[in-house]
mmCIF file of C-alpha atoms in Angstrom:
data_model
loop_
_atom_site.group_PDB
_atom_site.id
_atom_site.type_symbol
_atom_site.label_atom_id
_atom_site.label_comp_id
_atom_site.label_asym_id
_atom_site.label_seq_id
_atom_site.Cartn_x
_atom_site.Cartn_y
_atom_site.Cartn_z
ATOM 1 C CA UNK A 1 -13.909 -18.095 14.383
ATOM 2 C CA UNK A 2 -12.401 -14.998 16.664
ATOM 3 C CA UNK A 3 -9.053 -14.282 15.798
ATOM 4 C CA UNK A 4 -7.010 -13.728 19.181
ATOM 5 C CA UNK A 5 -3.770 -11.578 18.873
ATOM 6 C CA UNK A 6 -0.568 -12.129 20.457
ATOM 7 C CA UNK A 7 -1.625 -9.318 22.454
ATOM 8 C CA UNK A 8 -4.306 -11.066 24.479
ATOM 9 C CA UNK A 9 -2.523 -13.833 24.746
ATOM 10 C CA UNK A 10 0.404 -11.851 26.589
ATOM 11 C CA UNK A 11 -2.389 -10.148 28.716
ATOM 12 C CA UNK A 12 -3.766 -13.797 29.886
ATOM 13 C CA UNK A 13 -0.257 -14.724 31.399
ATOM 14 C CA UNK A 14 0.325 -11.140 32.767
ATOM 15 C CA UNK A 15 -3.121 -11.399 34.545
ATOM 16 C CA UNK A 16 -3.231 -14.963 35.580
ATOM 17 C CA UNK A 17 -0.472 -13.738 38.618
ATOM 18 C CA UNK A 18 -3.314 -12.049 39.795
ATOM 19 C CA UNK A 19 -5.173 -15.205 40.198
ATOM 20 C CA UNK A 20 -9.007 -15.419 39.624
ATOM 21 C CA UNK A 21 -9.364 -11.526 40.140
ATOM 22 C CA UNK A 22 -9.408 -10.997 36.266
ATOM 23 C CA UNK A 23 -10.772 -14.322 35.255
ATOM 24 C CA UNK A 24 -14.496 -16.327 35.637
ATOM 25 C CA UNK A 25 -14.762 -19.617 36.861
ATOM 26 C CA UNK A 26 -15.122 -20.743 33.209
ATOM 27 C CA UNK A 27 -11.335 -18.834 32.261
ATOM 28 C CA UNK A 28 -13.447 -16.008 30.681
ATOM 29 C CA UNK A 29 -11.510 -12.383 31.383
ATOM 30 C CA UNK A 30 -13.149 -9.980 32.890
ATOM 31 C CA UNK A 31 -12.470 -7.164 30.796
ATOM 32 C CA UNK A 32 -14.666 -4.693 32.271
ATOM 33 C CA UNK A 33 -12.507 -5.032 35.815
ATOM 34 C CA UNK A 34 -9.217 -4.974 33.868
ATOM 35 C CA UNK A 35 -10.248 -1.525 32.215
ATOM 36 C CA UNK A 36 -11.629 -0.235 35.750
ATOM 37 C CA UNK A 37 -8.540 -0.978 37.599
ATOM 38 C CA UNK A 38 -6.392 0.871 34.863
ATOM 39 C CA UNK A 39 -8.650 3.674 35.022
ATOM 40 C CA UNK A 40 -7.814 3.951 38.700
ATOM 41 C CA UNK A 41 -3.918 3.696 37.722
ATOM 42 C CA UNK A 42 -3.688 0.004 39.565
ATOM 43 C CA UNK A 43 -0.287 0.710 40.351
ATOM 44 C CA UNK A 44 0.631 -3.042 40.710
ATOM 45 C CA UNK A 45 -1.426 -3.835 37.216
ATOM 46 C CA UNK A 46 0.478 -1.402 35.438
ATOM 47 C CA UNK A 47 3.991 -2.624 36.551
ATOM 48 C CA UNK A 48 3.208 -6.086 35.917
ATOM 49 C CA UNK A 49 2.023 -5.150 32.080
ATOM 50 C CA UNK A 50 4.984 -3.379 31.616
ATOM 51 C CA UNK A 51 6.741 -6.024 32.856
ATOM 52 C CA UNK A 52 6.043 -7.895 29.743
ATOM 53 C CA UNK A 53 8.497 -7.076 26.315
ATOM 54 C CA UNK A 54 5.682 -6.774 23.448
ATOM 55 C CA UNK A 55 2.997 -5.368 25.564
ATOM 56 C CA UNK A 56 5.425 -2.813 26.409
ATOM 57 C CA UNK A 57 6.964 -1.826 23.296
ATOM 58 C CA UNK A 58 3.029 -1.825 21.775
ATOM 59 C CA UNK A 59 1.428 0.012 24.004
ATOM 60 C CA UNK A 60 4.435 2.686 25.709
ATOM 61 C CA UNK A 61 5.658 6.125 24.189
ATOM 62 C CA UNK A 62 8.515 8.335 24.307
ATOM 63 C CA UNK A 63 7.880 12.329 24.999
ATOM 64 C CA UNK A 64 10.822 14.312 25.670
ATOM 65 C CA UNK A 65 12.764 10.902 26.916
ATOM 66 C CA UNK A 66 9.822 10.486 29.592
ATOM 67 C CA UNK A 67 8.362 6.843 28.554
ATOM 68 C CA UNK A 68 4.043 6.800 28.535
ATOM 69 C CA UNK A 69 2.195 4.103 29.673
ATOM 70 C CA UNK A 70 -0.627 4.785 26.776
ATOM 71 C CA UNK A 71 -3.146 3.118 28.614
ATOM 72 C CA UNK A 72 -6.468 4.309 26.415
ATOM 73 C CA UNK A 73 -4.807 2.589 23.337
ATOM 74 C CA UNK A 74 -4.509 -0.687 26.328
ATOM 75 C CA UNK A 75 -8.057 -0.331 26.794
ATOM 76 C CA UNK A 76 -9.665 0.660 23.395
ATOM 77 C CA UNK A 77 -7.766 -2.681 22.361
ATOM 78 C CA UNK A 78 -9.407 -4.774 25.565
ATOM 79 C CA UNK A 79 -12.784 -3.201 24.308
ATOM 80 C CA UNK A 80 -13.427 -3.883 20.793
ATOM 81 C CA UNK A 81 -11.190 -7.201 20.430
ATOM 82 C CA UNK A 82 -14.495 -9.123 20.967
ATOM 83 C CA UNK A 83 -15.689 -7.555 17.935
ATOM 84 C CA UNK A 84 -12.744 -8.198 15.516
ATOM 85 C CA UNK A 85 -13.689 -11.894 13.841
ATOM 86 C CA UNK A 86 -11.968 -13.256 10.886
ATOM 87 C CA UNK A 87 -14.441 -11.725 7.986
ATOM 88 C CA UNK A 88 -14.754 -8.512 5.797
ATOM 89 C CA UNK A 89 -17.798 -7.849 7.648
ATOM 90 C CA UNK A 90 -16.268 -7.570 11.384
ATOM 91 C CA UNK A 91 -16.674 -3.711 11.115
ATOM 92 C CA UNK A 92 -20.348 -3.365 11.198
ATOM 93 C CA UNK A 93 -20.751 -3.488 14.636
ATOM 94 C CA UNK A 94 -17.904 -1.052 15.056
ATOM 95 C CA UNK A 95 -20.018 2.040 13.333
ATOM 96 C CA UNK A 96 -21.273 4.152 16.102
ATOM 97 C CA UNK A 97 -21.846 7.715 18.045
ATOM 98 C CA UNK A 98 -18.586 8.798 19.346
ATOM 99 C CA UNK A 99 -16.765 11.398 20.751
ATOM 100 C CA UNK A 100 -13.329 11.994 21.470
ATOM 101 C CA UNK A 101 -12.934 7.988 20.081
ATOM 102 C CA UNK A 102 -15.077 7.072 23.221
ATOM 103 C CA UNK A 103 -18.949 5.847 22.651
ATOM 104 C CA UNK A 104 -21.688 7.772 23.916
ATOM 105 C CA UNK A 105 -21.968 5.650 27.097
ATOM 106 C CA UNK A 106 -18.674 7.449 27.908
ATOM 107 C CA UNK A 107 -19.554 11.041 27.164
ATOM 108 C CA UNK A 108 -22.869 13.509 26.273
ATOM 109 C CA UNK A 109 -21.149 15.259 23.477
ATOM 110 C CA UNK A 110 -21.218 12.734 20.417
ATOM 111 C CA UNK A 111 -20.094 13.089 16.612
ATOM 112 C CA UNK A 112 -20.846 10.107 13.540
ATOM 113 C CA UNK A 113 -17.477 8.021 13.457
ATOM 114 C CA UNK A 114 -16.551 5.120 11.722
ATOM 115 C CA UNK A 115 -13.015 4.196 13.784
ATOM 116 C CA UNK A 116 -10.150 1.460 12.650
ATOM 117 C CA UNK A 117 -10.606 2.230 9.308
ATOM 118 C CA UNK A 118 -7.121 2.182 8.918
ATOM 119 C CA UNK A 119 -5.792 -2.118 8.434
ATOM 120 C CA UNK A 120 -3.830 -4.331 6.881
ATOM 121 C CA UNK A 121 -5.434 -6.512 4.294
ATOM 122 C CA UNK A 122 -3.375 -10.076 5.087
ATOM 123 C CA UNK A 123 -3.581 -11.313 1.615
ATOM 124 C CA UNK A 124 -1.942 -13.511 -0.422
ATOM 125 C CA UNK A 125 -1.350 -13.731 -4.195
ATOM 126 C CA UNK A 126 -2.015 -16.840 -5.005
ATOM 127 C CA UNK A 127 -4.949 -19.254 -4.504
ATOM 128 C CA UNK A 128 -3.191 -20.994 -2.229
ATOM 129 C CA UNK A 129 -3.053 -18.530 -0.109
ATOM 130 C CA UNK A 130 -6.969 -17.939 0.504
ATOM 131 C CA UNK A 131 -9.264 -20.036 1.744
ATOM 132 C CA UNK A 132 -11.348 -21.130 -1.722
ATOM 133 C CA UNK A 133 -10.252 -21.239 -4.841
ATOM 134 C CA UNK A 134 -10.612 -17.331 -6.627
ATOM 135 C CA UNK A 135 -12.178 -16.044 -3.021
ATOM 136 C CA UNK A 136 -10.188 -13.434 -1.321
ATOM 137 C CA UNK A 137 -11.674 -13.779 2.215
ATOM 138 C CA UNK A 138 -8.828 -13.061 4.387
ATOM 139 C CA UNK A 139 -8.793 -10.646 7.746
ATOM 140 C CA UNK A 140 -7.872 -7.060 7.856
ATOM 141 C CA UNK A 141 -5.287 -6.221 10.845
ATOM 142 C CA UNK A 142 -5.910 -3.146 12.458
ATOM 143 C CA UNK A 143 -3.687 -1.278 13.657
ATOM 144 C CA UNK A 144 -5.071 -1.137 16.983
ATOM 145 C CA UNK A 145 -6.640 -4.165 17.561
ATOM 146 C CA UNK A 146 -4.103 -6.112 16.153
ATOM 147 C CA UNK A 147 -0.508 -4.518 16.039
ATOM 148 C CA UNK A 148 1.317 -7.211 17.132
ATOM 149 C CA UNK A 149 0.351 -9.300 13.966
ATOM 150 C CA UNK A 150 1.099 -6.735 11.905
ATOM 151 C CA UNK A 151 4.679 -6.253 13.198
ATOM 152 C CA UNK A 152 5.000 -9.426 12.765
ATOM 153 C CA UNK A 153 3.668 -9.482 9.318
ATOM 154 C CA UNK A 154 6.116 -6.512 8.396
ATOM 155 C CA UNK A 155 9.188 -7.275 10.082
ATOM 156 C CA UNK A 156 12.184 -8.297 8.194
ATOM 157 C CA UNK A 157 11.845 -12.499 7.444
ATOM 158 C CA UNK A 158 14.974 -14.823 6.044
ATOM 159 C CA UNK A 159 15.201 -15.939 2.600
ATOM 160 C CA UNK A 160 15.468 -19.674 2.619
ATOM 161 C CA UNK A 161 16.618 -21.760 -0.235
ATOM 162 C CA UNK A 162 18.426 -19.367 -2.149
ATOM 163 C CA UNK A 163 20.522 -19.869 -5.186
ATOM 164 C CA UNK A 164 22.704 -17.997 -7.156
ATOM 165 C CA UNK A 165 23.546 -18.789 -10.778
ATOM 166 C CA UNK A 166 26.591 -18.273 -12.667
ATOM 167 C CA UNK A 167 28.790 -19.080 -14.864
ATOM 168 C CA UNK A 168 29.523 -22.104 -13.301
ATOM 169 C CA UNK A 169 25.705 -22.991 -12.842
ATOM 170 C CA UNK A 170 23.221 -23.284 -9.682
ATOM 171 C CA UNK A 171 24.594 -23.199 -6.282
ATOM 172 C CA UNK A 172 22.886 -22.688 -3.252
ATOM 173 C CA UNK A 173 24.374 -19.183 -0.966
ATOM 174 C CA UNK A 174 23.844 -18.317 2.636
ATOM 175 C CA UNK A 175 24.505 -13.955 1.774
ATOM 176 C CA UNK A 176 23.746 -11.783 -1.227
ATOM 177 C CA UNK A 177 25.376 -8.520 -2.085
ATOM 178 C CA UNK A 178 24.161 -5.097 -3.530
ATOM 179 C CA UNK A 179 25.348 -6.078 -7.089
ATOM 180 C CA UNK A 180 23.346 -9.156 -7.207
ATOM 181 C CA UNK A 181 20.208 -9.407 -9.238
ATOM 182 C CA UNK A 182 17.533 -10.756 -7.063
ATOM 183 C CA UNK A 183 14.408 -12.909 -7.795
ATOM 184 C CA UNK A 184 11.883 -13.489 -4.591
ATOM 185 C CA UNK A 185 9.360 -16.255 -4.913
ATOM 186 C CA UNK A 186 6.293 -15.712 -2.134
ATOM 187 C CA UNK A 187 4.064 -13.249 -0.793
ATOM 188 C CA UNK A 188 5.360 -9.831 -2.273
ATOM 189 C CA UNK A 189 4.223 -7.628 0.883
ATOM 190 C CA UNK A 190 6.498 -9.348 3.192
ATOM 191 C CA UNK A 191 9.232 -9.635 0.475
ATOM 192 C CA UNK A 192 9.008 -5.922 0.348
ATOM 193 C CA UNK A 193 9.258 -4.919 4.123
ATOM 194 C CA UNK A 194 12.054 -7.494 4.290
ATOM 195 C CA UNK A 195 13.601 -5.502 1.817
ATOM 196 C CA UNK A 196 13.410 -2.140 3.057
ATOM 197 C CA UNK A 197 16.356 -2.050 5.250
ATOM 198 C CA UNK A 198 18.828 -2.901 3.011
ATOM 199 C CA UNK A 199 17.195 -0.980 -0.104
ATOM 200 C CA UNK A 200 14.971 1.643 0.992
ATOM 201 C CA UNK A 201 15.696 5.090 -0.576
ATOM 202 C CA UNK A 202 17.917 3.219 -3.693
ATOM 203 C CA UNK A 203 15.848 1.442 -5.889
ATOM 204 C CA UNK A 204 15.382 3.771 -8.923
ATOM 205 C CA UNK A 205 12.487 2.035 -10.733
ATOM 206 C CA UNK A 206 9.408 -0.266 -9.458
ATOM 207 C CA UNK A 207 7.493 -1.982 -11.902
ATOM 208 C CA UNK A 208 4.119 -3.767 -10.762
ATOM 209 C CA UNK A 209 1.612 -5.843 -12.341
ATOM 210 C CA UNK A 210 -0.703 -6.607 -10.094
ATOM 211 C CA UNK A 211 -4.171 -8.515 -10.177
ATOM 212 C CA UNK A 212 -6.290 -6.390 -12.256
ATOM 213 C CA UNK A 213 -9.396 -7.646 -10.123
ATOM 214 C CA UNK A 214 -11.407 -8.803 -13.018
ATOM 215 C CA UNK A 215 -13.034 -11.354 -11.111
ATOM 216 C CA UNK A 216 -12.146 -14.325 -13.043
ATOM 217 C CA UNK A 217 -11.172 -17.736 -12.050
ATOM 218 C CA UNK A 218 -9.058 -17.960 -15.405
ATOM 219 C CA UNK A 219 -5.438 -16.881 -13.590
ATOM 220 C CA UNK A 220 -3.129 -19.156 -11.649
ATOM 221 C CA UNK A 221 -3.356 -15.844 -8.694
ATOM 222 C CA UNK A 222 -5.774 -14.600 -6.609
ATOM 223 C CA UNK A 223 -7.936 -12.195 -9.072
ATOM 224 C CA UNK A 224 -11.202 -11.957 -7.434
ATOM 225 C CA UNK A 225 -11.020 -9.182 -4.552
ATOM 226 C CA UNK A 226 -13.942 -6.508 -3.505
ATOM 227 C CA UNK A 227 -13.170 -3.124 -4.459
ATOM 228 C CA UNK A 228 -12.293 -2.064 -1.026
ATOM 229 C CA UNK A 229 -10.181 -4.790 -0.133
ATOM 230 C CA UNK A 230 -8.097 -4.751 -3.244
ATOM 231 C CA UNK A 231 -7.108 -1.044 -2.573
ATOM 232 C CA UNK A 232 -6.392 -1.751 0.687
ATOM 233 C CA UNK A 233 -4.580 -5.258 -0.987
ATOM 234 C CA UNK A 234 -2.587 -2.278 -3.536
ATOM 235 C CA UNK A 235 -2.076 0.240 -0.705
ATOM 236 C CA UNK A 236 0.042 -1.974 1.500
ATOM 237 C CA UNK A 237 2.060 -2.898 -1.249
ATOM 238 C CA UNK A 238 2.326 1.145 -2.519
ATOM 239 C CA UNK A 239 3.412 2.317 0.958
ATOM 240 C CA UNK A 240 6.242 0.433 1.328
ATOM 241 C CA UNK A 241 7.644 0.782 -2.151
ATOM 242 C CA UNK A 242 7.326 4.790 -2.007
ATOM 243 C CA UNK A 243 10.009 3.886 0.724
ATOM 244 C CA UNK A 244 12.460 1.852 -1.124
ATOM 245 C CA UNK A 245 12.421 4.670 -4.370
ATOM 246 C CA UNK A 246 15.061 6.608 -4.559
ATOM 247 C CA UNK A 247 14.263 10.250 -4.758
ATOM 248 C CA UNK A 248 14.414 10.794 -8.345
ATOM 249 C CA UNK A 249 12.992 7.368 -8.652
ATOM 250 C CA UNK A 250 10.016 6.106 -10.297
ATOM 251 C CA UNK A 251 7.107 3.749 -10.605
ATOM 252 C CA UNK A 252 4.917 2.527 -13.016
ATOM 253 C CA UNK A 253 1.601 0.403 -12.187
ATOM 254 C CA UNK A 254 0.015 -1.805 -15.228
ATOM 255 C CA UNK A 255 -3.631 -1.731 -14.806
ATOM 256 C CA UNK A 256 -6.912 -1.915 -17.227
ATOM 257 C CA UNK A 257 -10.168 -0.671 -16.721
ATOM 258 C CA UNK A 258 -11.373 -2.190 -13.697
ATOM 259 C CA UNK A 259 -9.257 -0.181 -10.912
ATOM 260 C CA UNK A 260 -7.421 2.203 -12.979
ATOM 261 C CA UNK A 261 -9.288 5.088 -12.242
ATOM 262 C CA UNK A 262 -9.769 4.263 -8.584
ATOM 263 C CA UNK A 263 -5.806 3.450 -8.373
ATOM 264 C CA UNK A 264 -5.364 6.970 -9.597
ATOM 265 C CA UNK A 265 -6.648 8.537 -6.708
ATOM 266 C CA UNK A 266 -4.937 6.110 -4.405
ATOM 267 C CA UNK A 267 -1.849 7.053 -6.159
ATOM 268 C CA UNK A 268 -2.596 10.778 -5.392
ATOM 269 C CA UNK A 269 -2.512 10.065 -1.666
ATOM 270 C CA UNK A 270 0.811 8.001 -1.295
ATOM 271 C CA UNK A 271 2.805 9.788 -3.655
ATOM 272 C CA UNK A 272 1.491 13.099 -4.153
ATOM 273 C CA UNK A 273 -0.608 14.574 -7.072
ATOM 274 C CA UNK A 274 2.334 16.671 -8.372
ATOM 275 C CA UNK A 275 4.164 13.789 -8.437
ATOM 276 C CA UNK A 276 1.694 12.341 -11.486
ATOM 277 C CA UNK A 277 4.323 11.715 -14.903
ATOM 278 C CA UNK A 278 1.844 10.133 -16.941
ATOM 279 C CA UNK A 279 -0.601 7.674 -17.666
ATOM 280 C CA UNK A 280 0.707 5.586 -20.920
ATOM 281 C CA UNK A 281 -1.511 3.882 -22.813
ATOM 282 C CA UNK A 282 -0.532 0.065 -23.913
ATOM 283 C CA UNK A 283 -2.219 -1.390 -27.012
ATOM 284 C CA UNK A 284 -2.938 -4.902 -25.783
ATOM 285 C CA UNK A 285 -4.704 -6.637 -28.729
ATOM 286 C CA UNK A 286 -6.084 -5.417 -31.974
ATOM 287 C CA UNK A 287 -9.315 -5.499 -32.968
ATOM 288 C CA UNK A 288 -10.218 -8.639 -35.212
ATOM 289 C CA UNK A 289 -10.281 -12.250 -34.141
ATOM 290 C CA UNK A 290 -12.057 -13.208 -30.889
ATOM 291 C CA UNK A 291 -12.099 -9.809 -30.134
ATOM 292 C CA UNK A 292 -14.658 -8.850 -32.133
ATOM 293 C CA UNK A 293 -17.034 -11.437 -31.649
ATOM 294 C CA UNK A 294 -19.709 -9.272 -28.908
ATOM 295 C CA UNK A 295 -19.372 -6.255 -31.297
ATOM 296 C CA UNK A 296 -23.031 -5.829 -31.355
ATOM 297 C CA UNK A 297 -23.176 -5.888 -26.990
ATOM 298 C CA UNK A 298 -19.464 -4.486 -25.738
ATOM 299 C CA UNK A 299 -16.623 -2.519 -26.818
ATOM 300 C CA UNK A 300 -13.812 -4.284 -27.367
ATOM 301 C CA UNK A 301 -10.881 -3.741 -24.703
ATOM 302 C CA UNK A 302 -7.817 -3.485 -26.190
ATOM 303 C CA UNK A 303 -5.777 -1.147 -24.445
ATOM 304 C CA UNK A 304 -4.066 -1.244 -20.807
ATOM 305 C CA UNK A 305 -3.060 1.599 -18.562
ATOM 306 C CA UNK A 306 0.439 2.437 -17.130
ATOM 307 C CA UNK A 307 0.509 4.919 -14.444
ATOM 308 C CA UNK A 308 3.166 6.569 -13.556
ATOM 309 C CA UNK A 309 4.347 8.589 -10.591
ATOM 310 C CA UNK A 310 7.840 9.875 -9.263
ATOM 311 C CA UNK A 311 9.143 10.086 -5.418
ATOM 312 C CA UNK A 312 9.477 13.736 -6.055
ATOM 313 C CA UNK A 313 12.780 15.102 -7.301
ATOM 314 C CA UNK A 314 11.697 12.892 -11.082
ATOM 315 C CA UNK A 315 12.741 14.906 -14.335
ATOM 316 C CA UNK A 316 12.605 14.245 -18.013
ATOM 317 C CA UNK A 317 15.303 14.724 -19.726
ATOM 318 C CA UNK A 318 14.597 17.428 -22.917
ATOM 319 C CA UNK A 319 14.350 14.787 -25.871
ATOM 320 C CA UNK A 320 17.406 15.478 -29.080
ATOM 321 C CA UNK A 321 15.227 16.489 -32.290
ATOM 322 C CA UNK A 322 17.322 17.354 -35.586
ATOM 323 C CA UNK A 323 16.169 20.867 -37.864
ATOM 324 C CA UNK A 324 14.929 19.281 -41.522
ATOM 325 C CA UNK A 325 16.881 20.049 -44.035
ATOM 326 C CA UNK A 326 13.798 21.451 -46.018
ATOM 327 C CA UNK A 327 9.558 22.643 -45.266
ATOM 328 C CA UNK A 328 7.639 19.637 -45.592
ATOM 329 C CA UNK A 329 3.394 19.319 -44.757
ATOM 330 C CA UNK A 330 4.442 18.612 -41.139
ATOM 331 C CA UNK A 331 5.617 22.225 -40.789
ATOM 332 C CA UNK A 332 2.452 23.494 -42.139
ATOM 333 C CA UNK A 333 0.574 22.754 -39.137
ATOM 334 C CA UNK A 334 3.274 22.861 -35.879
ATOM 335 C CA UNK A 335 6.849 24.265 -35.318
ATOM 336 C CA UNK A 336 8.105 21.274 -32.544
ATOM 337 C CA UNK A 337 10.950 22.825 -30.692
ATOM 338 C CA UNK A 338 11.056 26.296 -31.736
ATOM 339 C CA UNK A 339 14.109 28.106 -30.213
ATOM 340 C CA UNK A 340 15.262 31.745 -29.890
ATOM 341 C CA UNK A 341 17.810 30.901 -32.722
ATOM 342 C CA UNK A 342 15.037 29.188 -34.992
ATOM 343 C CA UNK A 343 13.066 32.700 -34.229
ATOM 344 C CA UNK A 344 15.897 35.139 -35.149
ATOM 345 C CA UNK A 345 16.600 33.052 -38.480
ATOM 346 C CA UNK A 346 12.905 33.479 -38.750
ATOM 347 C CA UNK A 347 12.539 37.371 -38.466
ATOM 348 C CA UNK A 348 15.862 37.757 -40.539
ATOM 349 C CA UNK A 349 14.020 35.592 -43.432
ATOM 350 C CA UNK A 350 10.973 37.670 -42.765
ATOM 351 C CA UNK A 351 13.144 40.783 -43.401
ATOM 352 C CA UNK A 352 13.938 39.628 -47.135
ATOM 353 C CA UNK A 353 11.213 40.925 -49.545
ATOM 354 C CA UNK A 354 12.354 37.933 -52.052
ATOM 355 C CA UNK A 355 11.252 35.546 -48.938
ATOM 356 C CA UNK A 356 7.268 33.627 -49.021
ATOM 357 C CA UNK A 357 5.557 34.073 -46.018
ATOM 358 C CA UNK A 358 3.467 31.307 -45.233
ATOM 359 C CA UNK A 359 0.585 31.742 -42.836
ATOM 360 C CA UNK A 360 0.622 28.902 -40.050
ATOM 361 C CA UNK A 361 -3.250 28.356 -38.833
#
């Protein structure tokens, strides 16, 4: 089934004051006429667009406090909508010869695009939240075609049924403050962009543990995306919280072998390669038991991944290490620490004939 944005819908009731200019006799618009009266600046069109709230603030721009009508985003949106169905696979038909983001019935001059690659994957973490059981088919919302969803999507929500406890037990509260601790039960994404205003640029530490797409039906949570769609599923959720760090803050990302190496390089793009602190490695199980009963046909996972990655201004604190009190075999192979003081006491000990000099290799 089509998915039809808010967008469209606002369109319908602008154009239906024009009567049955823009419309068939079945109700079908007539795109094509809507797109050639705004190429020809339809003066009365455009005021009556503008008239309306969201189509305005979606589709208008400020440039040096002189508001733009952007009408080739209007159109590019009126032109591929009938393309954009409810299914991974609504893209295919969007591949083409382009130039300038126009297709080569516009223009001679054409280059290999692949355009709205840039969405929103509107997904949910539980199964509930899909249509079958361990099957993440839910629509991408591009940023184009469907804008209006995705503000919606994004924009702050209210928390209902909140309750604080205490010492004096579980009471249900209409506010929160900055010193409480807070737990939020439901679709992180919009949890996260309804936190931003209040928290963005002061949390110091984010800790996820998301679905390590192993494609399993064992978990109570949606665990069964395509590659492609659980990036985009991870990048949502990275982009905002990059926001809400502080800027010595941190976070850390508890993967296995499935995604980690692709998460890396997602990683890279949000928060910056030099902002890479390290990849820690978790031992998850040892090897015995169940774990060792495909020996002969698999290695054995027993390790997970933790990347982390800073805002930017991150920095380790130099660890405290005591001198030994006397050489032991550790010494025989690495000096950990070695100072300017450590190297003067050295080159005075070296001084003293009566002093073993011991070759370090």
């Amino acid at each position: 089934m089509a998915v039809e944005s808010k967008a469209i819908d606002h369109i319908r009731k602008v154009l239906e004051k024009f009567g049955d200019k823009y419309f068939t006799k079945n109700g079908a618009l007539k795109r094509n006429a809507v797109i050639e009266d705004l190429d020809n600046y339809n003066k009365n069109l455009m005021i009556e667009i503008l008239k309306d709230d969201l189509l305005h603030e979606t589709y208008t721009s400020k440039i040096a406090d002189v508001e733009i009508f952007e009408i080739n985003k209007f159109v590019d949106m009126l032109r591929y909508k009938e393309y954009w169905e409810d299914s991974f696979t609504r893209y295919n038909n969007k591949i083409g010869l382009t130039a300038g983001g126009r297709y080569i019935d516009d223009t001679s001059d054409v280059v290999l695009d692949f355009p709205y690659k840039d969405c929103v994957l509107k997904a949910g973490m539980t199964k509930e939240d899909v249509k079958h059981a361990g099957d993440a088919d839910e629509p991408f919302l591009n940023e184009t075609l469907a804008k209006p969803e995705i503000d919606e999507l994004l924009e702050p929500k209210i928390f209902v049924n909140a309750t604080k406890y205490d010492q004096s037990g579980k009471n249900l509260v209409d506010s929160i403050s900055d010193s409480d601790n807070l737990i939020i039960k439901g679709n992180n994404l919009i949890a996260l962009y309804s936190l931003e205003k209040r928290y963005a640029g002061k949390v110091k530490l984010i800790y996820l543990d998301p679905p390590y797409n192993t494609g399993t039906d064992s978990f109570k949570y949606n665990d069964n995306f395509s590659n492609s769609a659980w990036l985009t599923f991870m990048k949502n959720r990275l982009e905002i919280s990059q926001k809400l760090l502080i800027k010595d803050g941190i976070i850390a990302i508890q993967s296995d072998y499935h995604e980690q190496a692709y998460l890396e390089v997602l990683m890279d793009q949000i928060f910056g390669r030099d902002n890479f602190v390290s990849n820690v490695t978790v031992q998850m199980s040892t090897a015995s038991g169940p774990k060792m009963a495909n020996i002969s046909s698999s290695i054995p996972k027993l390790k997970d991944s933790i990347l982390i990655y800073s805002k930017g201004d991150f920095k380790i604190n130099k660890q405290p290490y005591k001198m030994k009190e006397k050489w032991d075999k550790e010494y025989s192979k690495i000096l950990m620490d070695f100072t300017s003081k450590d190297r003067v006491k050295l080159d005075q000990l070296l001084k003293d004939k009566n002093t073993p000099i011991v070759k370090l290799t």
